[in-house]
Amino acid sequence: MAGTTQSTAAAAAATATPTGTRKRIFSGIQPSGHLTLGNYLGAMRRWVEEDQHRADALFCVVDMHALTVEHDPARVRRLTRQTATLLLAAGLDPRRCAVFVQSHVAEHARLSYLMECTASDGEMRRMIQYKEKVAREEARGRSVRLSLLTYPALMAADILAYGTDEVPVGDDQAQHMELTRDLAVRFNQRYGPVFTVPRAVHPQVAARVMDLRDPTSKMGKSNDDTGGIVYLLDEADVIRKKVMRAVTDSGGTGEVGYDREAQPGVANLLDVLAACTGGRPQVLAEEYTSYGALKKDTAEAVVEMLRPLRERHAELCADPAYVDEVLRAGAERARGLARPRVDAAYAAVGLMPPV
Ligand code: TYM
């Protein structure tokens, strides 16, 4: 298998050139933990089902972002490979899009510095995710890394290096995306038109999947309590257990209704079920009279949706050379796209070109 899939990947990379008129899409995912149902429904699924077919798309495992908090180097390395493998297992096709690792393309770090020179200290400190992560690091008795503050500059660089038109992300990235747009506009005003101003695209349903045990907070890969997080590689029975134990009724009405304020746990389950089955949460709410039935159907829908992904992941794990080749070819293509724009940005700010 390794031999044939490897040459397919190389051929794929050679043909994955843009037509020139298609939209450019870029998005990224951090290898800071095991991927979750939130990552899948909020971002990955759309990349697979829509974005790679309609645009010139690049998807990146943003490993440098995983260094902004205390980390175990071996784990980050392992999760980087696992994340890339899961992206392919979910259905990203290297004949249609580039899949690569951020640190393999030096332009991200090069441009990040110029973004730091464009952003203000104040706007970085206003980022909600920065404040939340500072609180979490401090609660764990850890010092806060400077890169946690400057993280959105690197994210802006990730996006702007590619002349990106659209960035498909979950709701939690909205503020970072606004900042990216501001930085692009400011840079262009100061130094000339180097960057495309990108826009965020969010899914209509499940743009923010909540933790099953604490439906007022986002299902996040690095949450401490993992009981409310469905991981993409969880066994079917583990998924069933987690969904059946989901918090549903803090108000005590006992009725199934779609009300994010009054019944956040039930609304979250309805969102997940709707996202898995293609229905609408408000309509689905009317079909259920008990939490138990809603949980059971949601659990089964999640298990069935993730089954092919887990099976494909197992196959790909047996062929690491194929994954390597996809990442090598993806990085090569990304480098070729990013370098001219980052060079132009360096020249625009007044840095002398190499002699
Ligand atoms: P990350 O790694 O936290 O998440 C990857 C993608 O998954 C979405 N997501 C969710 N969507 C719905 N519900 C959830 N519970 C949920 N959890 C995560 C995220 O919105 C995201 O789309 N800063 C980014 C990574 C990044 C990036 C980029 C993204 C770095 N550079 C450039 C786009 C473009 C992050 O931490 O995503």
Short mmCIF file of C-alpha atoms and ligand atoms in Angstrom, two decimals:
data_model
loop_
_atom_site.label_atom_id
_atom_site.label_comp_id
_atom_site.label_asym_id
_atom_site.label_seq_id
_atom_site.Cartn_x
_atom_site.Cartn_y
_atom_site.Cartn_z
CA MET A 1 0.00 0.00 0.00
CA ALA A 2 2.77 2.44 0.97
CA GLY A 3 4.33 2.47 -2.49
CA THR A 4 1.19 3.16 -4.45
CA THR A 5 -0.34 5.68 -2.08
CA GLN A 6 2.96 7.52 -1.87
CA SER A 7 3.25 8.05 -5.59
CA THR A 8 -0.43 9.03 -5.70
CA ALA A 9 0.28 11.74 -3.12
CA ALA A 10 3.21 13.10 -5.11
CA ALA A 11 1.15 13.16 -8.30
CA ALA A 12 -1.69 14.79 -6.41
CA ALA A 13 0.53 17.60 -5.16
CA ALA A 14 1.76 18.24 -8.68
CA THR A 15 -1.77 18.65 -9.99
CA ALA A 16 -3.18 20.58 -7.04
CA THR A 17 -2.41 23.96 -8.56
CA PRO A 18 -5.03 26.71 -8.44
CA THR A 19 -6.82 27.85 -11.54
CA GLY A 20 -6.10 31.45 -10.65
CA THR A 21 -9.74 32.53 -10.41
CA ARG A 22 -10.85 30.29 -7.59
CA LYS A 23 -11.17 31.59 -4.07
CA ARG A 24 -8.30 30.88 -1.73
CA ILE A 25 -9.27 29.22 1.54
CA PHE A 26 -6.99 28.68 4.50
CA SER A 27 -7.70 27.20 7.90
CA GLY A 28 -5.75 25.67 10.73
CA ILE A 29 -6.01 23.40 13.71
CA GLN A 30 -3.76 23.16 16.74
CA PRO A 31 -2.20 19.87 17.85
CA SER A 32 -2.61 20.89 21.48
CA GLY A 33 -4.79 17.90 22.38
CA HIS A 34 -6.82 15.13 20.83
CA LEU A 35 -9.30 16.44 18.28
CA THR A 36 -12.89 16.77 19.41
CA LEU A 37 -16.39 16.66 18.03
CA GLY A 38 -16.29 20.47 18.26
CA ASN A 39 -13.32 20.61 15.88
CA TYR A 40 -15.09 18.27 13.51
CA LEU A 41 -18.51 19.94 13.42
CA GLY A 42 -17.21 23.50 13.76
CA ALA A 43 -14.52 23.28 11.12
CA MET A 44 -13.20 20.03 9.66
CA ARG A 45 -16.40 18.66 8.23
CA ARG A 46 -16.97 21.73 6.15
CA TRP A 47 -13.36 21.65 4.90
CA VAL A 48 -13.97 18.11 3.69
CA GLU A 49 -17.49 18.39 2.33
CA GLU A 50 -17.41 21.87 0.81
CA ASP A 51 -14.24 23.89 0.92
CA GLN A 52 -11.78 21.55 -0.77
CA HIS A 53 -14.22 21.13 -3.68
CA ARG A 54 -15.07 24.77 -4.32
CA ALA A 55 -11.82 26.59 -3.72
CA ASP A 56 -8.06 26.51 -3.77
CA ALA A 57 -7.74 25.34 -0.20
CA LEU A 58 -4.91 24.92 2.30
CA PHE A 59 -5.28 23.22 5.67
CA CYS A 60 -2.56 23.48 8.23
CA VAL A 61 -1.66 21.72 11.46
CA VAL A 62 -0.54 24.81 13.35
CA ASP A 63 2.04 23.20 15.60
CA MET A 64 3.78 26.42 16.62
CA HIS A 65 0.58 27.60 18.27
CA ALA A 66 0.77 24.55 20.55
CA LEU A 67 3.95 25.94 22.12
CA THR A 68 2.19 28.96 23.61
CA VAL A 69 1.43 27.03 26.79
CA GLU A 70 3.54 24.59 28.76
CA HIS A 71 3.83 21.43 26.66
CA ASP A 72 5.52 18.10 26.36
CA PRO A 73 7.64 18.11 23.16
CA ALA A 74 7.08 14.40 22.46
CA ARG A 75 3.33 14.83 22.84
CA VAL A 76 3.18 17.80 20.48
CA ARG A 77 5.16 15.82 17.89
CA ARG A 78 2.82 12.84 18.29
CA LEU A 79 -0.32 14.98 18.15
CA THR A 80 0.92 16.81 15.07
CA ARG A 81 1.10 13.54 13.18
CA GLN A 82 -2.19 12.35 14.64
CA THR A 83 -3.93 15.59 13.70
CA ALA A 84 -2.64 15.44 10.13
CA THR A 85 -3.68 11.79 9.89
CA LEU A 86 -7.15 12.63 11.17
CA LEU A 87 -7.57 15.41 8.64
CA LEU A 88 -6.88 12.90 5.88
CA ALA A 89 -9.04 10.28 7.56
CA ALA A 90 -11.91 12.77 7.69
CA GLY A 91 -11.67 13.10 3.93
CA LEU A 92 -9.27 15.89 3.00
CA ASP A 93 -7.95 14.80 -0.36
CA PRO A 94 -4.41 15.86 -1.25
CA ARG A 95 -5.43 15.91 -4.91
CA ARG A 96 -7.81 18.73 -4.03
CA CYS A 97 -6.07 20.70 -1.29
CA ALA A 98 -2.75 21.14 0.47
CA VAL A 99 -2.38 19.64 3.94
CA PHE A 100 0.78 20.63 5.78
CA VAL A 101 2.46 21.45 9.06
CA GLN A 102 2.98 25.10 9.98
CA SER A 103 6.58 24.80 11.20
CA HIS A 104 7.58 23.26 7.86
CA VAL A 105 6.90 26.56 6.15
CA ALA A 106 9.16 29.27 7.53
CA GLU A 107 7.03 32.08 6.07
CA HIS A 108 4.57 31.82 8.96
CA ALA A 109 7.16 32.82 11.53
CA ARG A 110 8.72 35.40 9.20
CA LEU A 111 5.42 37.15 8.67
CA SER A 112 4.35 36.82 12.29
CA TYR A 113 7.06 39.29 13.28
CA LEU A 114 5.72 41.89 10.86
CA MET A 115 2.24 41.32 12.29
CA GLU A 116 3.63 41.99 15.77
CA CYS A 117 5.00 45.23 14.38
CA THR A 118 1.54 46.07 13.03
CA ALA A 119 -0.59 45.16 16.06
CA SER A 120 -0.76 47.14 19.30
CA ASP A 121 -0.19 45.74 22.75
CA GLY A 122 -3.70 46.87 23.76
CA GLU A 123 -5.53 45.00 21.04
CA MET A 124 -3.65 41.79 21.82
CA ARG A 125 -4.54 42.05 25.51
CA ARG A 126 -8.24 42.44 24.66
CA MET A 127 -8.45 38.96 23.12
CA ILE A 128 -10.93 36.85 25.08
CA GLN A 129 -9.02 33.64 24.46
CA TYR A 130 -5.86 35.28 25.83
CA LYS A 131 -7.65 36.25 29.03
CA GLU A 132 -9.18 32.78 29.39
CA LYS A 133 -5.90 31.00 28.77
CA VAL A 134 -4.01 33.28 31.16
CA ALA A 135 -6.55 32.40 33.85
CA ARG A 136 -6.12 28.69 33.09
CA GLU A 137 -2.33 28.79 33.10
CA GLU A 138 -2.31 30.73 36.37
CA ALA A 139 -4.78 28.29 37.94
CA ARG A 140 -2.36 25.51 37.03
CA GLY A 141 0.47 27.45 38.71
CA ARG A 142 2.28 28.03 35.41
CA SER A 143 3.88 31.17 34.10
CA VAL A 144 2.26 32.82 31.10
CA ARG A 145 4.34 32.74 27.95
CA LEU A 146 4.75 35.90 25.92
CA SER A 147 3.74 33.90 22.83
CA LEU A 148 0.28 33.43 24.35
CA LEU A 149 -0.17 37.19 24.01
CA THR A 150 1.30 37.40 20.52
CA TYR A 151 -0.50 34.26 19.27
CA PRO A 152 -3.05 36.24 17.16
CA ALA A 153 -0.17 37.83 15.24
CA LEU A 154 1.00 34.37 14.22
CA MET A 155 -2.57 33.41 13.34
CA ALA A 156 -2.91 36.54 11.20
CA ALA A 157 0.36 35.63 9.49
CA ASP A 158 -0.90 32.08 8.83
CA ILE A 159 -3.85 33.51 6.96
CA LEU A 160 -2.42 36.59 5.28
CA ALA A 161 0.66 34.83 3.87
CA TYR A 162 -1.59 33.04 1.39
CA GLY A 163 -3.74 35.87 0.08
CA THR A 164 -6.66 34.08 1.74
CA ASP A 165 -10.21 35.11 0.88
CA GLU A 166 -12.10 32.89 3.32
CA VAL A 167 -11.30 31.25 6.63
CA PRO A 168 -13.74 28.52 7.68
CA VAL A 169 -13.67 28.36 11.49
CA GLY A 170 -15.91 27.82 14.51
CA ASP A 171 -17.43 30.79 16.35
CA ASP A 172 -14.67 30.91 18.94
CA GLN A 173 -12.25 32.27 16.34
CA ALA A 174 -14.40 35.30 15.45
CA GLN A 175 -12.39 37.79 17.50
CA HIS A 176 -9.06 36.56 16.16
CA MET A 177 -10.47 36.87 12.66
CA GLU A 178 -11.57 40.46 13.26
CA LEU A 179 -8.06 41.26 14.44
CA THR A 180 -6.59 39.58 11.35
CA ARG A 181 -8.75 41.77 9.14
CA ASP A 182 -7.76 44.90 11.06
CA LEU A 183 -4.08 44.03 10.72
CA ALA A 184 -4.40 43.42 6.99
CA VAL A 185 -6.17 46.75 6.45
CA ARG A 186 -3.70 48.65 8.65
CA PHE A 187 -0.68 47.11 6.98
CA ASN A 188 -2.04 47.88 3.52
CA GLN A 189 -2.79 51.48 4.51
CA ARG A 190 0.68 52.00 5.94
CA TYR A 191 2.80 50.24 3.38
CA GLY A 192 0.74 49.57 0.25
CA PRO A 193 -1.61 46.80 -0.88
CA VAL A 194 0.18 43.58 0.02
CA PHE A 195 -2.59 41.56 1.73
CA THR A 196 -6.06 40.36 0.83
CA VAL A 197 -8.53 41.14 3.62
CA PRO A 198 -10.01 37.74 4.54
CA ARG A 199 -13.39 36.93 5.98
CA ALA A 200 -14.42 34.29 8.48
CA VAL A 201 -17.01 31.69 7.50
CA HIS A 202 -18.86 29.85 10.27
CA PRO A 203 -21.10 26.77 10.01
CA GLN A 204 -24.84 27.35 10.32
CA VAL A 205 -25.32 24.66 12.94
CA ALA A 206 -22.86 23.64 15.68
CA ALA A 207 -20.55 26.63 15.20
CA ARG A 208 -19.88 26.30 18.94
CA VAL A 209 -20.27 22.81 20.36
CA MET A 210 -20.44 22.99 24.15
CA ASP A 211 -18.93 20.69 26.76
CA LEU A 212 -21.46 17.95 27.56
CA ARG A 213 -20.85 18.24 31.30
CA ASP A 214 -20.69 22.01 31.35
CA PRO A 215 -22.81 23.33 28.50
CA THR A 216 -21.91 26.93 29.30
CA SER A 217 -18.33 26.38 28.16
CA LYS A 218 -16.93 25.34 24.80
CA MET A 219 -15.97 21.72 24.17
CA GLY A 220 -12.21 22.29 24.01
CA LYS A 221 -9.33 19.88 23.48
CA SER A 222 -7.40 21.13 26.47
CA ASN A 223 -10.20 21.21 29.06
CA ASP A 224 -9.15 19.52 32.32
CA ASP A 225 -12.33 17.48 32.81
CA THR A 226 -12.59 15.19 29.79
CA GLY A 227 -15.96 13.62 30.73
CA GLY A 228 -17.90 16.12 28.61
CA ILE A 229 -15.64 15.99 25.57
CA VAL A 230 -16.21 13.61 22.68
CA TYR A 231 -12.88 12.88 21.02
CA LEU A 232 -12.87 11.82 17.39
CA LEU A 233 -10.99 8.66 18.29
CA ASP A 234 -13.17 7.67 21.26
CA GLU A 235 -14.54 4.12 21.08
CA ALA A 236 -18.25 3.89 20.25
CA ASP A 237 -19.14 2.84 23.80
CA VAL A 238 -17.21 5.70 25.31
CA ILE A 239 -19.08 8.14 23.08
CA ARG A 240 -22.42 6.60 24.12
CA LYS A 241 -21.50 6.87 27.78
CA LYS A 242 -20.43 10.50 27.51
CA VAL A 243 -23.55 11.55 25.62
CA MET A 244 -25.87 9.62 27.96
CA ARG A 245 -24.29 11.45 30.91
CA ALA A 246 -24.65 14.89 29.32
CA VAL A 247 -26.06 17.60 31.58
CA THR A 248 -29.50 18.43 30.24
CA ASP A 249 -31.71 20.25 32.67
CA SER A 250 -30.52 22.81 35.11
CA GLY A 251 -33.92 24.57 35.15
CA GLY A 252 -35.92 21.45 35.95
CA THR A 253 -38.65 21.70 33.30
CA GLY A 254 -38.06 18.20 31.97
CA GLU A 255 -39.22 19.27 28.51
CA VAL A 256 -37.20 19.17 25.33
CA GLY A 257 -36.99 22.66 23.89
CA TYR A 258 -34.42 24.57 21.86
CA ASP A 259 -33.45 27.43 24.14
CA ARG A 260 -29.73 28.14 24.43
CA GLU A 261 -30.22 30.41 27.46
CA ALA A 262 -32.69 28.40 29.51
CA GLN A 263 -31.64 24.89 28.46
CA PRO A 264 -28.07 25.08 27.19
CA GLY A 265 -27.42 21.35 27.61
CA VAL A 266 -30.50 20.29 25.66
CA ALA A 267 -29.85 22.92 23.00
CA ASN A 268 -26.31 21.60 22.64
CA LEU A 269 -27.52 18.05 22.11
CA LEU A 270 -30.07 19.27 19.56
CA ASP A 271 -27.34 21.20 17.75
CA VAL A 272 -25.12 18.12 17.63
CA LEU A 273 -27.96 15.89 16.48
CA ALA A 274 -28.97 18.43 13.83
CA ALA A 275 -25.39 18.75 12.61
CA CYS A 276 -25.02 14.96 12.38
CA THR A 277 -28.33 14.31 10.66
CA GLY A 278 -28.70 17.45 8.55
CA GLY A 279 -31.86 18.55 10.40
CA ARG A 280 -32.74 21.78 12.18
CA PRO A 281 -32.45 21.91 15.98
CA GLN A 282 -35.74 23.80 16.44
CA VAL A 283 -37.61 21.20 14.39
CA LEU A 284 -35.90 18.25 16.06
CA ALA A 285 -36.88 19.60 19.49
CA GLU A 286 -40.52 18.98 18.65
CA GLU A 287 -39.88 15.31 17.94
CA TYR A 288 -38.70 14.47 21.48
CA THR A 289 -40.60 14.21 24.70
CA SER A 290 -37.79 12.80 26.84
CA TYR A 291 -34.14 13.60 27.39
CA GLY A 292 -33.29 9.92 27.33
CA ALA A 293 -34.52 9.43 23.76
CA LEU A 294 -32.78 12.60 22.61
CA LYS A 295 -29.50 11.45 24.16
CA LYS A 296 -29.78 7.98 22.71
CA ASP A 297 -30.39 9.26 19.17
CA THR A 298 -27.66 11.86 19.50
CA ALA A 299 -25.17 9.26 20.71
CA GLU A 300 -25.98 6.93 17.82
CA ALA A 301 -25.81 9.74 15.29
CA VAL A 302 -22.35 10.76 16.55
CA VAL A 303 -21.11 7.16 16.62
CA GLU A 304 -22.28 6.56 13.04
CA MET A 305 -20.88 9.84 11.77
CA LEU A 306 -17.45 9.13 13.24
CA ARG A 307 -17.24 5.44 12.40
CA PRO A 308 -15.74 5.80 8.88
CA LEU A 309 -13.30 8.40 10.13
CA ARG A 310 -11.99 6.08 12.83
CA GLU A 311 -11.70 3.20 10.39
CA ARG A 312 -9.82 5.30 7.85
CA HIS A 313 -7.57 6.63 10.62
CA ALA A 314 -6.56 3.10 11.54
CA GLU A 315 -5.71 2.36 7.90
CA LEU A 316 -3.65 5.52 7.54
CA CYS A 317 -1.74 4.79 10.76
CA ALA A 318 -0.50 1.64 9.05
CA ASP A 319 0.93 3.77 6.24
CA PRO A 320 2.94 6.61 7.82
CA ALA A 321 5.02 7.04 4.65
CA TYR A 322 1.88 8.14 2.79
CA VAL A 323 1.07 10.75 5.44
CA ASP A 324 4.69 11.97 5.33
CA GLU A 325 4.55 12.36 1.58
CA VAL A 326 1.27 14.29 1.73
CA LEU A 327 2.77 16.66 4.31
CA ARG A 328 6.01 17.07 2.37
CA ALA A 329 4.18 17.89 -0.85
CA GLY A 330 1.72 20.15 0.99
CA ALA A 331 4.52 22.16 2.61
CA GLU A 332 6.31 22.53 -0.68
CA ARG A 333 3.24 23.95 -2.34
CA ALA A 334 2.49 26.21 0.65
CA ARG A 335 6.05 27.57 0.62
CA GLY A 336 5.79 28.42 -3.03
CA LEU A 337 2.56 30.32 -2.46
CA ALA A 338 3.59 32.16 0.69
CA ARG A 339 7.14 33.22 -0.11
CA PRO A 340 6.47 35.91 -2.75
CA ARG A 341 3.86 37.63 -0.58
CA VAL A 342 5.97 37.53 2.56
CA ASP A 343 8.96 38.82 0.56
CA ALA A 344 6.75 41.64 -0.71
CA ALA A 345 5.70 42.47 2.86
CA TYR A 346 9.35 42.55 3.99
CA ALA A 347 10.21 44.88 1.16
CA ALA A 348 7.15 47.07 1.81
CA VAL A 349 8.09 47.75 5.45
CA GLY A 350 11.58 48.84 4.45
CA LEU A 351 13.71 45.77 5.08
CA MET A 352 16.56 45.58 2.63
CA PRO A 353 16.30 42.56 0.32
CA PRO A 354 19.10 40.01 0.68
CA VAL A 355 22.13 40.88 -1.46
P1 TYM B 1 -8.43 25.16 17.39
O1 TYM B 1 -7.27 24.26 17.14
O2 TYM B 1 -8.81 25.43 18.80
O3 TYM B 1 -9.70 24.62 16.64
C1 TYM B 1 -9.68 24.23 15.27
C2 TYM B 1 -11.01 24.58 14.64
O4 TYM B 1 -12.06 23.94 15.36
C3 TYM B 1 -13.03 24.92 15.77
N1 TYM B 1 -13.55 24.51 17.09
C4 TYM B 1 -14.85 24.43 17.37
N2 TYM B 1 -15.95 24.66 16.64
C5 TYM B 1 -17.14 24.45 17.24
N3 TYM B 1 -17.27 24.06 18.52
C6 TYM B 1 -16.19 23.82 19.29
N4 TYM B 1 -16.34 23.42 20.54
C7 TYM B 1 -14.91 24.02 18.72
N5 TYM B 1 -13.64 23.86 19.20
C8 TYM B 1 -12.83 24.19 18.18
C9 TYM B 1 -12.26 26.22 15.86
O5 TYM B 1 -13.11 27.32 15.76
C10 TYM B 1 -11.31 26.08 14.69
O6 TYM B 1 -11.95 26.48 13.50
N6 TYM B 1 -6.43 29.70 16.62
C11 TYM B 1 -6.99 28.51 16.00
C12 TYM B 1 -6.00 27.78 15.11
C13 TYM B 1 -5.43 28.63 14.03
C14 TYM B 1 -6.10 29.03 12.85
C15 TYM B 1 -5.12 29.76 12.12
C16 TYM B 1 -7.39 28.84 12.36
C17 TYM B 1 -4.16 29.10 13.99
N7 TYM B 1 -3.97 29.80 12.85
C18 TYM B 1 -5.45 30.32 10.90
C19 TYM B 1 -7.70 29.39 11.13
C20 TYM B 1 -6.74 30.13 10.41
C21 TYM B 1 -7.37 27.51 17.08
O7 TYM B 1 -6.88 27.56 18.17
O8 TYM B 1 -8.20 26.52 16.63
#
